[in-house]
Amino acid sequence: MSNPALIDGFGRQITYVRLSVTDRCDFRCVYCMSEDMVFLPRQQILSLEELYRVGRVLVSLGVSKIRLTGGEPLVRQNIVWLVEKLASLQGLKELTLTTNGSQLARLAKPLKEAGLSRINISLDSLQEDRFRDMTRTGKLSEVLAGIEAAQQAGFQHIKLNSVILKGKNDDEILDLVNFIRQNQLDIAFIEEMPLGVITEHQRAETYISNDQVRHSIDQFYPLTAVSESTGGPARYYHMSDSNSRVGFISPHSHNFCGSCNRVRVTAEGRLLLCLGNEHSADLKAPLRNFPNDDQPLIDTLFNALPLKPEKHHFDLNDEPQIVRFMNMTGG
Ligand code: SAM
Ligand code: SF4
């Protein structure tokens, strides 16, 4: 007997899950983490077997796309095992990963062989010193080597994610676009979101709207909207003389909640129904209390659906309403 689908109170079917496999990271990006982060004790984090079980049950309820994220998913030991197990699930159409790229030189090939469909790589600057400033610990050359390794491993449509901050890297917008054009990559520009209390900068001061980012690109490379929707929050554009696509994820300037088909699972097994709200349900208790019975986990998932709000609300000038950091949220 097949299970019913996960449909929320606004008729949106949940088909896409972002699964955070760790809250840890080898970088400390200024917009994502504070410098002295305290990470969760290991026993509070879902084991790889528990993460697989969450994925298996969600796929049995109609989820067709899983994105592995974190923290930095590639610092999790034996991540390739999890990729291989999830990739073999019947009904899962796409298994993707978002990474900072630091471990890709080593892992791109095994991940491809394990069945990973696609990769997104975060890259905010092409200048070595600035890259280190923005990530606090990262090395640009390692990430560039990681991008190359991913291409050599055969990954197609690799997409870069760039968070643009006014006064920090907004002078590199065109450099980043030129980089993707030269290297047959796509890019998505992301507006900074007020997740977690950070001290490095005032978010309202570094905010730059994606309309401004798009305008500055459009002057050099006229952008034409891509007609087909990706189903996600990004709006994509193409340039007449390149195959690379430029996308914009604009949680502030364009609310994308109406068609939201996704939920998130944090590394400690909390189901988050919306990036911009605190509503969540604990999946770890049914996982650990009922190791051989999936029904309590399924019941918890269905009982949580009414918690999915119609839309999110971010205000950069208020204290953050969301105390979770992005690495906890599974960005
Ligand atoms: N560590 C991986 C990485 O950096 O790609 C995966 C996790 S990271 C939290 C996922 C994405 O969220 C990255 O592209 C990062 O730039 C973005 N991100 C982190 N904090 C953010 C914030 N406050 N606002 C907007 N995007 C953010
Ligand atoms: Fe780590 Fe990704 Fe957050 Fe940067 S954005 S600190 S790489 S989790």
XYZ file of C-alpha atoms and ligand atoms in Angstrom:
366
model
C 0.000 0.000 0.000
C 1.506 3.376 -0.916
C 1.516 6.235 1.582
C -0.468 9.449 1.019
C 1.445 12.579 -0.065
C 2.575 15.364 2.262
C 0.239 18.261 1.421
C 0.102 21.333 3.646
C -2.845 23.497 4.646
C -2.397 25.710 1.571
C -2.445 22.813 -0.908
C 1.323 22.782 -1.450
C 2.767 19.294 -1.796
C 6.139 18.746 -0.151
C 8.396 17.237 -2.796
C 11.750 18.783 -1.902
C 13.752 18.349 1.296
C 16.971 19.989 2.335
C 18.731 17.669 4.692
C 21.451 19.146 6.877
C 24.028 16.481 7.659
C 26.113 18.533 10.103
C 26.138 21.957 11.742
C 29.961 22.005 11.595
C 32.008 23.768 8.988
C 35.615 24.460 8.103
C 34.693 28.072 7.167
C 33.158 30.833 9.283
C 31.513 33.005 6.630
C 30.776 36.417 8.120
C 27.077 36.415 7.154
C 26.492 32.836 8.297
C 28.339 32.287 11.563
C 29.890 34.128 14.438
C 33.630 33.701 14.851
C 33.379 31.591 17.994
C 30.630 29.160 17.099
C 29.675 26.414 19.516
C 28.661 23.283 17.653
C 26.270 20.604 18.811
C 27.576 17.618 20.777
C 27.910 14.658 18.416
C 25.267 12.499 20.113
C 22.659 15.175 19.383
C 23.354 14.948 15.667
C 21.502 12.365 13.611
C 23.671 9.409 12.670
C 24.166 8.666 8.974
C 21.774 5.709 9.351
C 19.143 8.020 10.890
C 19.624 10.565 8.099
C 19.154 7.794 5.564
C 16.006 6.626 7.331
C 14.554 10.155 7.264
C 15.321 10.323 3.538
C 13.840 6.898 2.843
C 10.593 7.685 4.684
C 10.252 11.104 3.034
C 10.747 9.588 -0.418
C 8.045 7.027 0.399
C 5.751 10.039 1.059
C 6.336 11.603 -2.359
C 9.547 13.587 -1.896
C 11.427 13.452 -5.212
C 14.356 15.766 -4.555
C 16.800 15.849 -1.654
C 19.567 18.395 -1.232
C 22.318 17.636 1.273
C 23.594 20.692 3.047
C 24.873 21.902 6.407
C 27.109 23.336 7.874
C 29.547 21.952 5.398
C 28.206 18.564 4.281
C 31.590 17.386 3.042
C 33.220 17.621 6.475
C 30.862 14.879 7.679
C 32.723 11.559 7.907
C 31.496 8.901 5.452
C 29.218 11.298 3.594
C 29.813 9.271 0.426
C 28.100 6.305 2.101
C 24.968 8.410 2.719
C 24.983 9.671 -0.871
C 25.198 6.143 -2.195
C 22.327 4.918 0.003
C 20.032 7.849 -0.788
C 20.842 7.793 -4.503
C 19.598 4.219 -4.713
C 16.126 5.082 -3.339
C 13.367 4.335 -5.831
C 11.309 7.468 -6.404
C 14.105 9.927 -5.715
C 14.684 11.818 -8.956
C 17.408 14.191 -7.841
C 20.017 14.075 -5.108
C 22.003 17.297 -4.914
C 24.500 18.921 -2.586
C 25.454 22.450 -1.576
C 29.077 22.825 -0.543
C 31.702 25.472 0.072
C 33.934 23.439 -2.244
C 36.889 23.089 0.107
C 36.814 19.259 0.062
C 35.750 18.761 -3.536
C 39.209 18.191 -4.977
C 39.243 15.011 -2.874
C 35.550 14.060 -2.972
C 34.080 15.117 -6.329
C 34.847 11.824 -8.070
C 33.623 9.495 -5.275
C 30.440 11.592 -4.937
C 29.759 11.342 -8.653
C 30.340 7.598 -8.574
C 28.019 7.268 -5.566
C 25.164 8.751 -7.622
C 25.043 12.441 -6.688
C 23.126 14.256 -9.448
C 24.255 17.865 -9.122
C 26.396 20.237 -7.056
C 26.068 23.861 -5.975
C 29.267 25.547 -4.842
C 29.318 28.735 -2.803
C 31.757 31.386 -3.947
C 31.506 35.034 -2.940
C 34.830 36.418 -4.100
C 37.569 35.713 -6.641
C 40.134 37.723 -4.707
C 42.278 35.641 -2.387
C 42.490 38.122 0.515
C 38.863 39.065 0.361
C 37.827 35.430 0.129
C 39.720 34.804 3.348
C 38.100 37.847 4.985
C 34.599 36.758 4.039
C 35.047 33.115 5.021
C 37.470 33.911 7.882
C 39.306 30.594 7.308
C 38.820 29.633 3.650
C 41.409 29.333 0.893
C 40.280 30.453 -2.545
C 42.751 28.207 -4.403
C 41.246 25.098 -2.767
C 37.735 26.051 -3.805
C 38.829 26.794 -7.375
C 40.554 23.396 -7.469
C 37.317 21.889 -6.138
C 35.266 23.465 -8.927
C 37.676 22.054 -11.493
C 37.572 18.613 -9.876
C 33.767 18.645 -9.984
C 33.831 19.448 -13.687
C 36.398 16.736 -14.350
C 34.308 14.242 -12.412
C 31.534 14.895 -14.931
C 29.083 17.046 -12.974
C 26.936 19.106 -15.343
C 25.205 22.435 -14.696
C 27.339 23.251 -11.676
C 25.891 26.325 -10.031
C 27.725 28.855 -7.924
C 25.929 30.572 -5.044
C 27.072 34.085 -4.205
C 25.888 36.233 -1.339
C 26.540 39.871 -2.254
C 27.138 42.341 0.563
C 27.261 46.056 -0.092
C 30.729 47.457 0.578
C 32.298 43.999 0.754
C 32.005 42.209 -2.577
C 29.479 44.179 -4.629
C 32.332 45.337 -6.866
C 32.851 41.718 -7.953
C 29.426 41.055 -9.439
C 30.678 41.320 -13.018
C 33.882 39.401 -12.239
C 31.758 36.541 -10.953
C 29.577 36.640 -14.063
C 32.671 36.644 -16.276
C 34.007 33.688 -14.307
C 30.888 31.589 -14.919
C 30.865 32.563 -18.602
C 34.479 31.434 -18.993
C 33.968 28.192 -17.112
C 30.541 27.010 -18.340
C 28.937 27.418 -14.923
C 25.669 28.932 -13.699
C 25.331 31.344 -10.785
C 22.649 32.362 -8.310
C 22.946 35.608 -6.397
C 21.415 35.359 -2.934
C 20.204 38.248 -0.799
C 21.540 38.041 2.733
C 18.976 36.723 5.188
C 18.754 37.704 8.872
C 19.401 34.258 10.324
C 21.241 34.250 13.630
C 22.855 37.104 15.528
C 26.152 38.028 13.891
C 28.553 40.711 15.039
C 30.772 41.246 12.017
C 28.437 43.700 10.288
C 24.997 45.272 10.511
C 22.864 43.382 8.028
C 20.753 46.411 7.154
C 23.916 48.266 6.091
C 25.241 45.542 3.798
C 21.877 44.800 2.191
C 21.803 45.162 -1.545
C 18.711 44.130 -3.431
C 18.951 41.622 -6.240
C 17.197 44.153 -8.475
C 20.336 46.287 -8.148
C 22.611 43.289 -8.764
C 20.605 42.343 -11.842
C 20.677 45.895 -13.129
C 24.465 46.092 -12.891
C 24.829 42.864 -14.904
C 22.153 43.814 -17.422
C 24.143 46.876 -18.495
C 26.992 44.677 -19.736
C 25.190 41.463 -20.562
C 21.507 42.034 -21.357
C 19.536 39.459 -19.422
C 16.461 37.685 -20.751
C 14.195 35.882 -18.316
C 14.149 32.129 -18.774
C 10.541 31.166 -19.325
C 10.424 27.733 -17.707
C 10.237 27.817 -13.920
C 12.694 25.724 -11.929
C 10.034 25.262 -9.258
C 12.405 26.850 -6.726
C 12.794 30.369 -5.385
C 15.414 31.405 -7.959
C 14.457 33.435 -11.035
C 16.787 32.662 -13.923
C 18.010 34.724 -16.855
C 20.211 33.964 -19.837
C 22.640 36.016 -21.857
C 22.409 35.917 -25.652
C 26.079 35.013 -26.134
C 26.552 32.374 -23.432
C 25.058 29.122 -22.160
C 25.577 30.186 -18.565
C 22.522 31.195 -16.594
C 22.243 33.889 -13.954
C 19.719 33.423 -11.149
C 18.487 35.540 -8.294
C 17.177 34.306 -4.956
C 15.474 37.277 -3.400
C 13.756 36.513 -0.109
C 13.412 40.231 0.635
C 12.537 41.837 -2.632
C 10.482 38.991 -4.135
C 8.609 36.763 -1.790
C 8.565 33.226 -3.173
C 6.414 31.453 -0.631
C 3.321 30.846 -2.752
C 4.852 27.908 -4.594
C 7.053 26.658 -1.764
C 7.297 22.870 -2.004
C 10.117 22.381 0.467
C 10.946 21.642 4.064
C 14.246 21.379 5.890
C 15.602 18.868 8.349
C 18.331 20.152 10.662
C 21.359 18.095 11.652
C 19.736 17.351 15.012
C 16.577 16.119 13.352
C 14.223 19.078 13.601
C 11.815 19.429 10.738
C 11.597 23.108 9.750
C 8.543 23.997 7.773
C 9.762 27.425 6.695
C 13.144 29.148 6.555
C 11.692 32.337 7.993
C 9.812 30.919 10.976
C 10.661 28.972 14.079
C 7.918 26.362 13.666
C 9.434 22.926 13.832
C 8.814 19.333 14.772
C 11.194 16.891 16.423
C 11.974 13.869 14.247
C 14.764 12.565 16.473
C 12.389 11.293 19.165
C 10.362 9.021 16.854
C 13.580 7.948 15.122
C 15.321 6.939 18.337
C 12.314 5.715 20.343
C 11.047 3.511 17.512
C 14.113 2.174 15.700
C 12.142 -0.578 13.946
C 8.834 1.146 13.283
C 8.510 4.011 10.775
C 4.886 4.813 11.633
C 5.570 7.241 14.527
C 7.981 9.135 12.251
C 5.364 9.252 9.491
C 2.727 10.448 11.997
C 5.072 13.199 13.205
C 5.610 14.389 9.629
C 1.884 14.563 8.904
C 1.095 16.231 12.239
C 3.684 18.922 11.459
C 2.161 19.940 8.111
C -0.319 22.456 9.587
C 2.714 24.299 11.001
C 3.855 25.339 7.539
C 2.965 29.027 7.349
C 1.625 30.694 4.246
C 4.681 32.942 3.951
C 7.762 34.255 5.691
C 8.558 37.755 6.837
C 12.085 39.144 7.171
C 12.851 42.572 8.590
C 16.479 43.670 8.473
C 16.019 46.516 10.911
C 14.442 44.473 13.682
C 16.324 42.159 15.971
C 16.447 38.850 14.145
C 13.219 36.975 14.730
C 15.133 33.878 13.726
C 17.773 33.000 16.255
C 18.980 29.976 14.301
C 22.120 30.439 12.263
C 22.069 29.380 8.640
C 24.435 26.497 9.376
C 21.788 25.166 11.775
C 19.012 25.717 9.316
C 20.530 23.831 6.434
C 20.754 26.677 3.950
N 28.494 25.114 3.641
C 27.786 24.975 2.417
C 27.945 26.202 1.557
O 28.419 27.231 2.047
O 27.568 26.121 0.398
C 26.317 24.642 2.599
C 25.577 25.336 3.689
S 25.430 27.094 3.506
C 24.518 27.512 4.961
C 24.275 27.200 2.166
C 24.176 28.536 1.492
O 23.618 29.461 2.390
C 25.497 29.121 1.026
O 25.429 29.421 -0.351
C 25.644 30.388 1.834
O 26.271 31.396 1.106
C 24.206 30.708 2.162
N 24.038 31.520 3.376
C 24.558 31.329 4.601
N 24.136 32.272 5.476
C 23.311 33.093 4.771
C 22.546 34.254 5.099
N 22.538 34.773 6.319
N 21.823 34.812 4.102
C 21.805 34.300 2.845
N 22.489 33.203 2.478
C 23.246 32.612 3.430
Fe 30.145 27.230 6.378
Fe 28.511 27.393 4.310
Fe 28.030 28.837 6.532
Fe 30.087 29.477 4.994
S 27.925 29.537 4.405
S 30.123 29.260 7.240
S 30.738 27.538 4.247
S 27.996 26.645 6.364
